[in-house]
mmCIF file of C-alpha atoms in Angstrom:
data_model
loop_
_atom_site.group_PDB
_atom_site.id
_atom_site.type_symbol
_atom_site.label_atom_id
_atom_site.label_comp_id
_atom_site.label_asym_id
_atom_site.label_seq_id
_atom_site.Cartn_x
_atom_site.Cartn_y
_atom_site.Cartn_z
ATOM 1 C CA MET A 358 108.277 97.521 116.303
ATOM 2 C CA ASP A 359 107.878 98.314 112.139
ATOM 3 C CA LYS A 360 107.637 101.272 110.511
ATOM 4 C CA VAL A 361 103.649 100.980 110.963
ATOM 5 C CA MET A 362 103.925 101.697 114.879
ATOM 6 C CA LEU A 363 107.146 103.499 114.866
ATOM 7 C CA ILE A 364 106.308 106.561 112.728
ATOM 8 C CA PRO A 365 103.122 106.809 115.061
ATOM 9 C CA SER A 366 105.112 107.072 117.543
ATOM 10 C CA ALA A 367 107.691 109.328 117.064
ATOM 11 C CA ILE A 368 105.353 111.895 116.083
ATOM 12 C CA LEU A 369 103.117 111.478 119.154
ATOM 13 C CA GLY A 370 106.175 111.566 120.854
ATOM 14 C CA LEU A 371 107.474 114.495 119.544
ATOM 15 C CA LEU A 372 104.525 115.955 119.927
ATOM 16 C CA LEU A 373 104.475 114.980 123.869
ATOM 17 C CA VAL A 374 108.332 116.403 124.388
ATOM 18 C CA LEU A 375 106.827 119.250 122.996
ATOM 19 C CA LEU A 376 103.674 119.967 124.999
ATOM 20 C CA TYR A 377 106.290 119.334 128.228
ATOM 21 C CA LEU A 378 108.940 121.823 126.730
ATOM 22 C CA TRP A 379 106.389 124.206 126.045
ATOM 23 C CA ARG A 380 104.605 123.617 129.541
ATOM 24 C CA CYS A 381 108.999 123.510 131.255
ATOM 25 C CA LEU A 382 109.531 127.197 129.451
ATOM 26 C CA LYS A 383 105.443 128.685 130.484
ATOM 27 C CA THR A 384 105.843 127.386 134.360
ATOM 28 C CA GLY A 385 110.174 128.522 134.683
ATOM 29 C CA THR A 386 110.838 124.248 135.242
ATOM 30 C CA GLU A 387 114.018 123.302 134.518
ATOM 31 C CA PHE A 388 113.838 120.496 131.193
ATOM 32 C CA ASN A 389 114.670 117.392 132.433
ATOM 33 C CA HIS A 390 115.761 114.230 129.524
ATOM 34 C CA ALA A 391 114.957 112.278 131.693
ATOM 35 C CA VAL A 392 111.158 112.989 131.452
ATOM 36 C CA MET A 393 112.209 113.766 127.780
ATOM 37 C CA ILE A 394 113.141 110.054 127.058
ATOM 38 C CA ASN A 395 109.918 108.662 129.136
ATOM 39 C CA SER A 396 107.675 110.546 127.055
ATOM 40 C CA VAL A 397 108.517 108.784 124.077
ATOM 41 C CA PHE A 398 108.839 105.502 125.375
ATOM 42 C CA GLN A 399 105.110 106.344 127.300
ATOM 43 C CA ALA A 400 103.982 107.431 123.306
ATOM 44 C CA SER A 401 105.030 104.462 121.869
ATOM 45 C CA GLY A 402 103.276 102.648 124.782
ATOM 46 C CA ILE A 403 100.157 104.384 123.458
ATOM 47 C CA VAL A 404 100.162 103.746 120.153
ATOM 48 C CA CYS A 405 101.148 99.820 120.892
ATOM 49 C CA GLY A 406 97.867 100.034 123.050
ATOM 50 C CA ALA A 407 95.749 101.524 120.869
ATOM 51 C CA PHE A 408 97.107 98.938 117.584
ATOM 52 C CA LEU A 409 96.122 96.485 120.623
ATOM 53 C CA ILE A 410 92.660 97.465 121.470
ATOM 54 C CA ALA A 411 91.893 97.897 117.579
ATOM 55 C CA GLY A 412 93.192 94.323 116.993
ATOM 56 C CA VAL A 413 90.420 93.648 119.300
ATOM 57 C CA PHE A 414 87.868 94.636 116.957
ATOM 58 C CA PHE A 415 89.618 95.062 113.406
ATOM 59 C CA PRO A 416 91.181 92.453 111.772
ATOM 60 C CA GLU A 417 93.499 95.391 109.297
ATOM 61 C CA ALA A 418 94.868 96.006 113.266
ATOM 62 C CA LYS A 419 95.524 92.875 113.907
ATOM 63 C CA ALA A 420 97.370 91.525 110.940
ATOM 64 C CA MET A 421 99.448 94.618 111.362
ATOM 65 C CA ILE A 422 100.799 94.186 114.777
ATOM 66 C CA SER A 423 104.327 92.205 114.728
ATOM 67 C CA GLY A 424 107.789 92.218 117.260
ATOM 68 C CA ILE A 425 105.464 94.237 120.373
ATOM 69 C CA ASP A 426 105.592 91.020 122.618
ATOM 70 C CA ILE A 427 107.259 93.170 125.124
ATOM 71 C CA TYR A 428 103.920 95.194 124.970
ATOM 72 C CA ILE A 429 101.394 91.766 125.564
ATOM 73 C CA PHE A 430 103.885 90.594 128.391
ATOM 74 C CA VAL A 431 103.156 94.223 129.672
ATOM 75 C CA SER A 432 99.625 94.893 129.094
ATOM 76 C CA GLY A 433 99.200 91.060 130.673
ATOM 77 C CA LEU A 434 101.057 92.017 133.710
ATOM 78 C CA ALA A 435 99.241 94.807 134.225
ATOM 79 C CA VAL A 436 95.616 93.279 134.057
ATOM 80 C CA PHE A 437 96.950 90.407 137.069
ATOM 81 C CA ALA A 438 98.679 93.190 138.843
ATOM 82 C CA VAL A 439 95.229 95.783 139.291
ATOM 83 C CA SER A 440 92.720 92.208 139.754
ATOM 84 C CA ALA A 441 95.173 90.790 142.293
ATOM 85 C CA GLN A 442 95.077 93.781 143.891
ATOM 86 C CA GLY A 443 91.460 94.405 143.679
ATOM 87 C CA PHE A 444 91.280 90.932 144.892
ATOM 88 C CA HIS A 445 92.907 91.959 147.650
ATOM 89 C CA ARG A 446 90.541 94.890 148.569
ATOM 90 C CA ASP A 447 87.425 93.928 147.946
ATOM 91 C CA ALA A 448 88.442 90.137 149.124
ATOM 92 C CA ILE A 449 91.218 89.246 151.511
ATOM 93 C CA GLN A 450 91.314 92.780 153.196
ATOM 94 C CA PRO A 451 87.564 93.224 154.705
ATOM 95 C CA THR A 452 87.849 89.246 155.684
ATOM 96 C CA LYS A 453 91.078 89.768 157.906
ATOM 97 C CA GLU A 454 90.840 89.068 161.680
ATOM 98 C CA SER A 455 90.948 91.872 164.059
ATOM 99 C CA GLU A 456 94.332 92.107 166.273
ATOM 100 C CA SER A 457 93.495 91.589 169.979
ATOM 101 C CA VAL A 458 94.359 94.820 171.702
ATOM 102 C CA ASN A 459 93.115 94.919 174.497
ATOM 103 C CA ASP A 460 89.970 95.832 174.324
ATOM 104 C CA GLN A 461 87.998 96.832 177.678
ATOM 105 C CA VAL A 462 87.971 99.844 178.409
ATOM 106 C CA PRO A 463 89.351 101.659 181.926
ATOM 107 C CA ALA A 464 86.150 101.149 184.459
ATOM 108 C CA GLU A 465 86.179 104.880 186.163
ATOM 109 C CA GLU A 466 87.699 105.449 189.534
ATOM 110 C CA SER A 467 84.688 106.001 192.057
ATOM 111 C CA ASN A 468 86.150 108.067 195.142
#
């Protein structure tokens, strides 16, 4: 990742970590270093995602994108997973054959 994306990612990452620290102090929650690291990675994803979106509309932004193939892969994977899940939910689940479980209601006993 070049500095065009590294610097905004680092700044946003620090802001997200500070927000997390503030919320921990406010609620009395123990600061978790894994959450801190994940926040920095999430910031990087947010910045790279913004560049990917901007690249569709602005050729200048597209020209600045280099070395983010992992984000392109993850984006493609996300689109694939959401689309496959949506197709399964909309087209497969409603058309499943119901499993035959003795559908007969027992007759009332007459005395």
